[in-house]
Structure formats: structure tokens, C-alpha cells
Amino acid sequence: MHDDEWICGRLGEDEPWILGAVNPPVFENSLFTFGSAEELGEAIRNEDERYVYWRGTNPTVDLAQRKLAALERGERAKCFGSGMGAISATISSLVSAGDHVLVLGAVYGPTTQFLRYLEKYGVTHTHVDDLAGCDSAIRASTRLLYFESPSYMAYEVVDIAEVTAWARERGLVTAMDNTWSTPLFQKPLTMGVDLVVHSLSKYVGGHSDLVGGVVVGPARLIRPLALTEYQLYGAAMSPHDAAKVIKGLRTLPVRMAAHQERGLAVAAFLERHPAVRSVNHPGLPSHPGHAIALRQMSGFSSLFSFVLDTDSRQEVGAFLDKLRHFRIGVSWGGFESLVNAPALTVEESVRATMGVPVGLVRLSVGLEPADTLIKDLDLALETLA
Ligand SMILES: Cc1ncc(COP(=O)(O)O)c(C=O)c1O
């Protein structure tokens, strides 16, 4: 097995590309042709592996898939046109009418919305906080346990091996969103998770110029998904986006080292500041899940939240407006540092049911110098002092 840096930079790139090009070619082909009708028929029956039509497979997308599968230590990967494309196809592939899904901890909002959408097809779900909650909510019809770790917005850490052992004993399939950690810092398949999904729009792409997703797992689960949901939903990744994923992967190890260092420096600064009530970053020793995080993760990304010492939406707004370096926006994982606050962007009733305090602010620490970012936060925090 090669190490992750080699996988990111070299896997699948041994062949001399045409004219000695340093980048793999982008196969801008909607279709591929065959020597005979029989050959075409055989290819269509195995379209998850053969190049027939771009909505199913493409060599550039395939190269990105091979790298992502190897990084996650999975047999196969399938790339989608967005993270939600990967999530909705994955969940759909695992459940049928009458099935029930357990959702452990806070997950990305549209994932919950998709589960609600599935109710019209007779698939129900229950949100639970921990394994005790899973024990109470499990039903004879429960088929899937879905979670993120660290969890959405609160960045609580789930003990992955404990959860997958619990699920396996009860015959459930597990699927996990591993976007926060990237395939470099956490490998859930090695801890018993059946299918791992990612939004590639965040750190993997890394430059806020791409929307994409991937699911990784054993061939027995990926193959049917690739032949059915992938083909029918049509959320295919384009070869151009796959080329950006491939470029993103080349620099992922160095970028993640820098994100980790800068994110932790900013989090440590905020933790010491009197205008901050708490900081939710699993890399801080004060975080309740830090010990589990150290056991199951090899590093920390730079997306985290903290709680301002205020219960006023106006003050949260004034704080955000005062920031000069952090730009106000959704998404995360790119070069630029970003800030977002659910009190200002999420409907009040929804925010309250999410258990998110008014003063919660989310930061995506980018690749600018940490002292520039800290100075920016320090000045803006004066508005609350
Ligand atoms: C944790 C998480 N998972 C999945 C997604 C969805 O990814 P995409 O925007 O690529 O559809 C997001 C997007 O913000 C996310 O934050």
C-alpha cells in the first residue's frame, strides 16, 4: 500500500501522457464507440466499469475515483456532480419503502431535508443524540444508521468504532459523511463504516471553484448504486470537475497541514478571549471529544464554531460586519477565510430546534497568515467588549 501523499499525487498517473504533458488529459467525450454491437452490449451491461457515456463513466472521473477510493481504503468510489448528489443517491440505494433510518447527531441541513423528502416514499427517520437514543429509537424496520463526525455546526465527536459495532450487531448498514476530516485525516471504512460520503466542494477541491461529491465503499454496495441511482438521478461529475479534483488532491496534504495549523492557532486565540463563551474545535484539548478524536483522526481541519458572549442577533451581525479579512458566506474549505452565523441565516424556529445558541459563529479558516486572521477577529471582538 502506498502512502497518502503518493496516492494524492501519483496513483493512476504512471503512463506518459500525450506529448509529455504533466497533467492527465481531460477526456471531454460524452460517448465512446465500439468495434461491434456485441462489444457495446457487453459494455452497457458493465457500465460501472466501462466507458460508454459520460452520465455513467468517464476516464478523467475514473482517475479521481481511483485516488479517492485508495485514500479512504475502500474498494470503489463513485464521483457525483455535488455532495448532495452523492448523499441522496447513497441513502436511496440503501433503503426501500417501509424502512426506517436512524440519524445520529447533527447532520448537514439538506441531508435532513432529503430524509424528510423520502417520507413521501414511505421511508421514515428519527434523530437521536447518542447510542442510548439509538437503543430507544431502533425499530424492526430500521435499516440504516447515518451520521457525521465531527457533527454539523457543533463539531461533536462520535466514537466511530463503537457506533459501527452497535449497528453491525443489529444488522444495520452505516453511512457517514466524512467531509470535515477529508479522506486524509479520518478513514471511517477502517472503523467499520459501510459507505463514506464526501462533498468534494470543500477541502478536496480546495479552491472554491468546484461542486462535487463522492461515495466510497465495497464493490458490493457501490456497483448497484453506480448502475442504478447514479445513472437514473443523473448527478454525474463532469470530466472538467474531475480534473479539478485531481489537481486539488495533489496539494491536499500540504494544504491540510497549513489549514490544521492556522485553524488551531485561531481556535486557541478565541478560547482565551473574554468575549467568547466557548469554542467547538475537536483539536483543542478542552473539547469533550478530544480523546476520541485523537484515537480516530490523524489531523484536524479548520472549520469550527465558537459562541460569542451575547444573546443578541444584532450584536452577532455587528461582529460579522466588523470583520475585514473573513468574508461572509456559506461553504468552506477553500483558500479564503469565511464566516457564517446561523442566527442570521437560519429561521429562528429552526435554529432553536437545532439547539444552536444565538451567539454561535462558524469559521472556515483559510490559508492566509494566522496572525492576520487573529488581528481581524480581535478588532471585531472589541464590538462586544
Ligand atoms: C458536511 C457537508 N456535507 C455535505 C455537503 C453537501 O455538499 P455539496 O454542497 O457539494 O452538495 C455540505 C455542503 O455544505 C456539507 O457541509
Short mmCIF file of C-alpha atoms and ligand atoms in Angstrom, two decimals:
data_model
loop_
_atom_site.label_atom_id
_atom_site.label_comp_id
_atom_site.label_asym_id
_atom_site.label_seq_id
_atom_site.Cartn_x
_atom_site.Cartn_y
_atom_site.Cartn_z
CA MET A 1 0.00 0.00 0.00
CA HIS A 2 1.36 3.40 -0.97
CA ASP A 3 1.14 6.30 1.43
CA ASP A 4 -1.48 9.00 1.08
CA GLU A 5 0.85 11.60 -0.46
CA TRP A 6 1.72 9.15 -3.23
CA ILE A 7 -1.96 8.31 -3.78
CA CYS A 8 -2.85 12.03 -3.99
CA GLY A 9 -0.05 12.87 -6.40
CA ARG A 10 0.80 9.77 -8.39
CA LEU A 11 -1.79 6.98 -8.27
CA GLY A 12 -3.01 6.20 -11.78
CA GLU A 13 -0.58 8.70 -13.33
CA ASP A 14 2.28 6.40 -14.31
CA GLU A 15 1.57 6.40 -18.03
CA PRO A 16 3.41 9.08 -20.05
CA TRP A 17 0.58 11.46 -21.00
CA ILE A 18 0.42 12.61 -24.62
CA LEU A 19 3.31 14.99 -25.60
CA GLY A 20 4.78 14.53 -22.12
CA ALA A 21 2.02 16.64 -20.56
CA VAL A 22 2.38 16.96 -16.79
CA ASN A 23 -1.37 16.88 -16.15
CA PRO A 24 -3.59 13.91 -17.00
CA PRO A 25 -5.75 14.59 -20.08
CA VAL A 26 -9.34 15.70 -19.63
CA PHE A 27 -11.46 13.26 -21.62
CA GLU A 28 -14.08 15.64 -22.93
CA ASN A 29 -16.14 12.87 -24.53
CA SER A 30 -19.85 12.38 -23.96
CA LEU A 31 -19.57 8.93 -25.55
CA PHE A 32 -17.15 6.18 -26.57
CA THR A 33 -17.51 3.88 -29.58
CA PHE A 34 -17.01 0.13 -30.04
CA GLY A 35 -15.77 -2.32 -32.68
CA SER A 36 -19.06 -4.27 -32.74
CA ALA A 37 -22.64 -4.17 -31.46
CA GLU A 38 -21.84 -7.17 -29.26
CA GLU A 39 -18.96 -5.29 -27.63
CA LEU A 40 -21.24 -2.31 -26.99
CA GLY A 41 -23.88 -4.60 -25.40
CA GLU A 42 -21.28 -6.11 -23.10
CA ALA A 43 -20.03 -2.64 -22.11
CA ILE A 44 -23.55 -1.38 -21.34
CA ARG A 45 -24.14 -4.35 -19.02
CA ASN A 46 -20.98 -3.39 -17.11
CA GLU A 47 -21.29 0.36 -17.41
CA ASP A 48 -19.97 0.98 -13.92
CA GLU A 49 -16.52 -0.09 -15.22
CA ARG A 50 -16.64 0.50 -18.98
CA TYR A 51 -16.57 3.85 -20.76
CA VAL A 52 -19.86 4.16 -22.67
CA TYR A 53 -21.49 7.51 -21.91
CA TRP A 54 -20.44 10.38 -19.62
CA ARG A 55 -23.56 10.14 -17.40
CA GLY A 56 -22.24 6.75 -16.27
CA THR A 57 -18.45 6.75 -16.59
CA ASN A 58 -15.57 8.84 -17.90
CA PRO A 59 -11.79 8.18 -17.76
CA THR A 60 -10.96 11.50 -16.04
CA VAL A 61 -13.70 10.96 -13.46
CA ASP A 62 -12.45 7.40 -13.09
CA LEU A 63 -8.92 8.60 -12.22
CA ALA A 64 -10.35 10.84 -9.47
CA GLN A 65 -12.43 7.88 -8.23
CA ARG A 66 -9.42 5.56 -8.07
CA LYS A 67 -7.47 8.06 -5.97
CA LEU A 68 -10.41 8.74 -3.63
CA ALA A 69 -11.11 5.00 -3.16
CA ALA A 70 -7.44 4.38 -2.29
CA LEU A 71 -7.31 7.32 0.14
CA GLU A 72 -10.41 6.11 2.00
CA ARG A 73 -9.10 2.50 1.91
CA GLY A 74 -12.24 1.48 0.01
CA GLU A 75 -12.62 -0.87 -2.94
CA ARG A 76 -14.58 1.50 -5.16
CA ALA A 77 -15.61 5.16 -5.37
CA LYS A 78 -18.23 6.95 -7.44
CA CYS A 79 -17.98 10.71 -8.01
CA PHE A 80 -21.09 12.89 -8.33
CA GLY A 81 -21.91 16.39 -9.53
CA SER A 82 -22.34 17.51 -5.88
CA GLY A 83 -22.04 16.26 -2.31
CA MET A 84 -25.84 16.18 -2.09
CA GLY A 85 -25.90 14.09 -5.28
CA ALA A 86 -23.69 11.54 -3.51
CA ILE A 87 -25.70 11.69 -0.26
CA SER A 88 -29.15 11.38 -1.84
CA ALA A 89 -28.06 8.54 -4.16
CA THR A 90 -26.34 6.72 -1.28
CA ILE A 91 -29.30 6.90 1.08
CA SER A 92 -31.73 5.96 -1.71
CA SER A 93 -29.62 2.95 -2.64
CA LEU A 94 -29.77 1.62 0.93
CA VAL A 95 -33.48 2.00 1.78
CA SER A 96 -36.87 0.92 0.39
CA ALA A 97 -40.47 1.85 1.21
CA GLY A 98 -41.25 0.88 4.80
CA ASP A 99 -37.64 1.23 6.01
CA HIS A 100 -36.57 3.41 8.93
CA VAL A 101 -33.32 5.42 9.25
CA LEU A 102 -31.55 6.42 12.47
CA VAL A 103 -29.74 9.77 12.23
CA LEU A 104 -27.12 10.11 14.95
CA GLY A 105 -26.12 13.63 15.99
CA ALA A 106 -26.39 16.83 13.95
CA VAL A 107 -26.03 16.39 10.20
CA TYR A 108 -25.91 18.79 7.25
CA GLY A 109 -29.33 20.50 6.88
CA PRO A 110 -30.14 19.38 3.31
CA THR A 111 -29.37 15.77 4.33
CA THR A 112 -32.18 16.03 6.90
CA GLN A 113 -34.35 17.72 4.27
CA PHE A 114 -33.71 14.80 1.91
CA LEU A 115 -34.71 12.32 4.63
CA ARG A 116 -37.92 14.31 5.14
CA TYR A 117 -38.48 14.22 1.38
CA LEU A 118 -38.20 10.41 1.46
CA GLU A 119 -41.21 10.26 3.78
CA LYS A 120 -43.48 10.53 0.73
CA TYR A 121 -41.98 7.23 -0.43
CA GLY A 122 -42.64 5.58 2.94
CA VAL A 123 -39.12 5.89 4.39
CA THR A 124 -39.12 7.33 7.92
CA HIS A 125 -36.28 8.56 10.14
CA THR A 126 -35.56 9.50 13.75
CA HIS A 127 -32.89 11.91 15.01
CA VAL A 128 -31.06 10.73 18.13
CA ASP A 129 -28.21 12.23 20.17
CA ASP A 130 -26.28 9.12 21.23
CA LEU A 131 -26.26 5.32 21.37
CA ALA A 132 -28.77 5.32 24.24
CA GLY A 133 -31.08 7.25 21.90
CA CYS A 134 -30.39 4.67 19.15
CA ASP A 135 -31.37 1.90 21.61
CA SER A 136 -34.73 3.57 22.27
CA ALA A 137 -35.47 4.56 18.66
CA ILE A 138 -34.46 1.39 16.79
CA ARG A 139 -37.36 -0.49 15.16
CA ALA A 140 -37.74 -3.83 13.38
CA SER A 141 -37.78 -1.79 10.15
CA THR A 142 -34.57 0.16 10.88
CA ARG A 143 -32.15 -0.43 8.03
CA LEU A 144 -29.63 2.42 8.05
CA LEU A 145 -27.69 4.43 10.62
CA TYR A 146 -26.43 7.74 9.17
CA PHE A 147 -24.08 10.21 10.88
CA GLU A 148 -21.27 12.77 10.59
CA SER A 149 -18.21 13.06 12.81
CA PRO A 150 -17.41 15.74 13.84
CA SER A 151 -21.09 16.68 13.76
CA TYR A 152 -22.54 19.59 11.84
CA MET A 153 -22.07 23.08 13.38
CA ALA A 154 -21.44 21.73 16.93
CA TYR A 155 -18.40 19.62 15.91
CA GLU A 156 -19.12 16.92 18.48
CA VAL A 157 -17.09 13.74 18.03
CA VAL A 158 -18.80 10.37 17.51
CA ASP A 159 -16.90 7.23 18.56
CA ILE A 160 -17.00 5.63 15.10
CA ALA A 161 -15.83 2.12 16.07
CA GLU A 162 -18.34 1.96 18.94
CA VAL A 163 -21.22 3.09 16.74
CA THR A 164 -20.43 0.72 13.86
CA ALA A 165 -20.08 -2.23 16.28
CA TRP A 166 -23.51 -1.36 17.74
CA ALA A 167 -25.01 -1.16 14.23
CA ARG A 168 -23.37 -4.36 13.00
CA GLU A 169 -24.70 -6.35 15.98
CA ARG A 170 -28.20 -5.23 14.98
CA GLY A 171 -27.78 -5.89 11.25
CA LEU A 172 -27.88 -2.20 10.22
CA VAL A 173 -25.93 -0.60 7.38
CA THR A 174 -23.92 2.53 8.29
CA ALA A 175 -23.19 5.57 6.14
CA MET A 176 -21.09 8.52 7.25
CA ASP A 177 -20.32 11.99 5.93
CA ASN A 178 -16.54 12.43 6.28
CA THR A 179 -16.26 15.83 4.57
CA TRP A 180 -14.92 17.66 7.65
CA SER A 181 -11.85 15.47 8.04
CA THR A 182 -11.14 14.84 4.35
CA PRO A 183 -10.01 11.32 3.39
CA LEU A 184 -6.56 12.24 4.73
CA PHE A 185 -7.39 12.81 8.40
CA GLN A 186 -10.02 10.13 9.05
CA LYS A 187 -10.70 6.74 7.45
CA PRO A 188 -14.15 5.58 8.61
CA LEU A 189 -14.20 2.43 6.42
CA THR A 190 -11.32 1.07 8.51
CA MET A 191 -13.52 1.61 11.60
CA GLY A 192 -16.44 -0.41 10.28
CA VAL A 193 -18.49 2.18 8.36
CA ASP A 194 -20.09 0.63 5.24
CA LEU A 195 -20.28 3.70 2.98
CA VAL A 196 -18.47 7.04 3.29
CA VAL A 197 -19.69 10.17 1.51
CA HIS A 198 -17.91 13.48 0.93
CA SER A 199 -18.65 16.85 -0.52
CA LEU A 200 -15.61 17.45 -2.73
CA SER A 201 -16.63 21.11 -2.92
CA LYS A 202 -14.75 21.83 0.35
CA TYR A 203 -11.11 20.96 1.15
CA VAL A 204 -10.64 18.32 -1.57
CA GLY A 205 -11.39 20.81 -4.36
CA GLY A 206 -9.81 23.41 -2.14
CA HIS A 207 -10.23 26.50 -4.33
CA SER A 208 -13.97 27.27 -4.19
CA ASP A 209 -14.24 26.63 -7.93
CA LEU A 210 -15.94 23.24 -7.90
CA VAL A 211 -19.05 21.46 -6.65
CA GLY A 212 -18.74 17.69 -6.43
CA GLY A 213 -19.27 14.65 -4.24
CA VAL A 214 -18.19 11.05 -3.83
CA VAL A 215 -19.28 7.83 -2.16
CA VAL A 216 -16.68 5.21 -1.27
CA GLY A 217 -17.11 1.63 -0.08
CA PRO A 218 -17.09 -2.04 -1.03
CA ALA A 219 -17.85 -3.03 -4.63
CA ARG A 220 -20.94 -4.98 -3.43
CA LEU A 221 -22.56 -1.65 -2.39
CA ILE A 222 -21.00 0.75 -4.94
CA ARG A 223 -21.72 -1.35 -8.05
CA PRO A 224 -25.55 -1.44 -7.70
CA LEU A 225 -25.54 2.27 -6.80
CA ALA A 226 -23.40 3.09 -9.85
CA LEU A 227 -25.66 1.09 -12.18
CA THR A 228 -28.94 2.39 -10.75
CA GLU A 229 -29.09 5.66 -8.74
CA TYR A 230 -26.02 7.15 -10.47
CA GLN A 231 -27.47 6.50 -13.92
CA LEU A 232 -31.06 7.46 -13.09
CA TYR A 233 -30.60 10.59 -10.97
CA GLY A 234 -28.10 11.95 -13.48
CA ALA A 235 -25.97 13.82 -10.93
CA ALA A 236 -22.82 12.82 -12.83
CA MET A 237 -19.49 14.56 -12.24
CA SER A 238 -18.09 16.27 -15.33
CA PRO A 239 -14.53 15.45 -16.50
CA HIS A 240 -13.64 19.14 -16.03
CA ASP A 241 -14.62 18.98 -12.38
CA ALA A 242 -12.80 15.65 -12.03
CA ALA A 243 -9.65 17.37 -13.35
CA LYS A 244 -10.05 19.98 -10.58
CA VAL A 245 -10.47 17.20 -8.02
CA ILE A 246 -7.27 15.59 -9.30
CA LYS A 247 -5.42 18.92 -9.00
CA GLY A 248 -6.94 19.52 -5.57
CA LEU A 249 -5.73 16.12 -4.39
CA ARG A 250 -2.14 16.87 -5.47
CA THR A 251 -1.91 19.69 -2.95
CA LEU A 252 -4.33 18.33 -0.34
CA PRO A 253 -1.62 17.05 2.08
CA VAL A 254 0.24 20.38 2.18
CA ARG A 255 -2.93 22.45 2.29
CA MET A 256 -4.42 20.38 5.11
CA ALA A 257 -1.24 20.71 7.18
CA ALA A 258 -1.49 24.50 6.82
CA HIS A 259 -5.28 24.56 7.48
CA GLN A 260 -4.74 22.49 10.63
CA GLU A 261 -2.00 24.76 11.99
CA ARG A 262 -3.88 28.02 11.23
CA GLY A 263 -7.25 26.69 12.41
CA LEU A 264 -5.80 25.60 15.75
CA ALA A 265 -3.97 28.91 16.23
CA VAL A 266 -7.20 30.86 15.66
CA ALA A 267 -9.24 28.49 17.88
CA ALA A 268 -6.69 28.78 20.71
CA PHE A 269 -6.81 32.60 20.45
CA LEU A 270 -10.62 32.62 20.63
CA GLU A 271 -10.64 30.23 23.59
CA ARG A 272 -8.61 32.76 25.61
CA HIS A 273 -10.75 35.76 24.66
CA PRO A 274 -13.15 37.10 27.36
CA ALA A 275 -15.85 37.93 24.78
CA VAL A 276 -16.05 34.25 23.74
CA ARG A 277 -18.13 31.76 25.79
CA SER A 278 -16.85 28.54 24.22
CA VAL A 279 -15.03 27.14 21.18
CA ASN A 280 -16.15 23.96 19.40
CA HIS A 281 -12.97 22.61 17.81
CA PRO A 282 -12.21 18.89 18.36
CA GLY A 283 -8.47 19.62 18.13
CA LEU A 284 -8.49 21.64 21.37
CA PRO A 285 -7.63 19.63 24.48
CA SER A 286 -10.64 21.26 26.22
CA HIS A 287 -13.07 19.73 23.70
CA PRO A 288 -15.14 16.91 25.31
CA GLY A 289 -14.46 14.61 22.33
CA HIS A 290 -10.72 15.37 22.05
CA ALA A 291 -9.50 12.00 23.37
CA ILE A 292 -11.73 10.05 20.94
CA ALA A 293 -10.72 12.42 18.15
CA LEU A 294 -7.03 11.70 18.78
CA ARG A 295 -7.76 7.98 18.60
CA GLN A 296 -9.68 8.01 15.33
CA MET A 297 -8.33 11.03 13.46
CA SER A 298 -4.80 11.81 12.30
CA GLY A 299 -5.39 15.56 11.98
CA PHE A 300 -7.90 18.39 12.22
CA SER A 301 -9.33 20.59 9.53
CA SER A 302 -10.03 24.26 10.11
CA LEU A 303 -13.83 24.52 10.17
CA PHE A 304 -15.19 25.13 13.66
CA SER A 305 -17.62 27.22 15.63
CA PHE A 306 -17.49 29.40 18.71
CA VAL A 307 -20.07 31.14 20.85
CA LEU A 308 -19.90 34.91 21.30
CA ASP A 309 -20.73 36.23 24.75
CA THR A 310 -24.06 37.65 23.61
CA ASP A 311 -27.69 36.61 23.09
CA SER A 312 -28.38 39.43 20.67
CA ARG A 313 -28.73 38.80 16.94
CA GLN A 314 -27.85 42.47 16.33
CA GLU A 315 -24.54 42.07 18.14
CA VAL A 316 -23.74 38.93 16.15
CA GLY A 317 -24.48 40.87 12.96
CA ALA A 318 -22.33 43.80 14.08
CA PHE A 319 -19.47 41.39 14.82
CA LEU A 320 -19.65 39.84 11.36
CA ASP A 321 -19.87 43.24 9.68
CA LYS A 322 -16.76 44.41 11.52
CA LEU A 323 -14.60 41.58 10.13
CA ARG A 324 -12.43 42.70 7.23
CA HIS A 325 -10.49 39.57 6.39
CA PHE A 326 -13.08 36.85 6.98
CA ARG A 327 -15.63 37.09 4.19
CA ILE A 328 -19.29 36.43 4.92
CA GLY A 329 -20.51 33.39 3.04
CA VAL A 330 -21.64 29.77 3.01
CA SER A 331 -19.46 26.73 2.25
CA TRP A 332 -15.91 26.17 3.49
CA GLY A 333 -12.57 24.54 2.82
CA GLY A 334 -11.14 26.97 0.28
CA PHE A 335 -8.18 29.36 0.32
CA GLU A 336 -10.23 32.26 1.68
CA SER A 337 -11.36 32.50 5.30
CA LEU A 338 -15.13 32.60 5.72
CA VAL A 339 -17.58 33.40 8.49
CA ASN A 340 -21.24 32.48 8.89
CA ALA A 341 -23.74 32.73 11.77
CA PRO A 342 -26.92 30.59 11.92
CA ALA A 343 -28.71 33.29 13.99
CA LEU A 344 -28.59 35.49 10.89
CA THR A 345 -29.12 32.89 8.17
CA VAL A 346 -31.36 30.16 9.63
CA GLU A 347 -35.02 30.71 10.51
CA GLU A 348 -35.37 31.40 14.25
CA SER A 349 -37.58 28.34 14.99
CA VAL A 350 -35.21 26.04 13.05
CA ARG A 351 -32.15 27.46 14.86
CA ALA A 352 -33.79 26.85 18.23
CA THR A 353 -34.72 23.21 17.38
CA MET A 354 -31.12 22.66 16.18
CA GLY A 355 -30.01 23.61 19.71
CA VAL A 356 -27.69 26.25 18.23
CA PRO A 357 -27.17 29.30 20.51
CA VAL A 358 -27.79 32.80 19.10
CA GLY A 359 -24.13 33.69 19.54
CA LEU A 360 -22.78 30.75 17.52
CA VAL A 361 -20.40 31.78 14.75
CA ARG A 362 -18.84 29.37 12.26
CA LEU A 363 -15.38 30.00 10.84
CA SER A 364 -13.67 28.36 7.92
CA VAL A 365 -10.03 29.27 8.48
CA GLY A 366 -8.34 29.61 5.12
CA LEU A 367 -4.71 29.77 4.11
CA GLU A 368 -4.00 33.41 4.94
CA PRO A 369 -1.43 34.03 7.71
CA ALA A 370 -2.89 33.17 11.14
CA ASP A 371 -1.78 36.46 12.73
CA THR A 372 -3.73 38.46 10.09
CA LEU A 373 -6.86 36.43 10.90
CA ILE A 374 -6.36 36.73 14.65
CA LYS A 375 -5.90 40.51 14.41
CA ASP A 376 -9.10 40.74 12.39
CA LEU A 377 -11.07 38.75 14.99
CA ASP A 378 -9.51 40.69 17.87
CA LEU A 379 -10.64 44.03 16.40
CA ALA A 380 -14.15 42.75 15.68
CA LEU A 381 -14.49 41.27 19.18
CA GLU A 382 -14.00 44.80 20.54
CA THR A 383 -17.56 45.49 19.36
CA LEU A 384 -18.74 43.16 22.14
CA ALA A 385 -16.30 44.19 24.81
C1 LIG B 1 -20.94 18.39 5.87
C2 LIG B 1 -21.49 18.60 4.49
N1 LIG B 1 -21.84 17.53 3.77
C3 LIG B 1 -22.35 17.66 2.54
C4 LIG B 1 -22.49 18.90 1.95
C5 LIG B 1 -23.12 18.99 0.58
O1 LIG B 1 -22.17 19.16 -0.39
P1 LIG B 1 -22.43 19.93 -1.79
O2 LIG B 1 -22.62 21.36 -1.46
O3 LIG B 1 -21.19 19.63 -2.57
O4 LIG B 1 -23.66 19.33 -2.38
C6 LIG B 1 -22.09 20.03 2.63
C7 LIG B 1 -22.18 21.37 1.98
O5 LIG B 1 -22.05 22.40 2.60
C8 LIG B 1 -21.58 19.89 3.96
O6 LIG B 1 -21.22 20.97 4.69
#
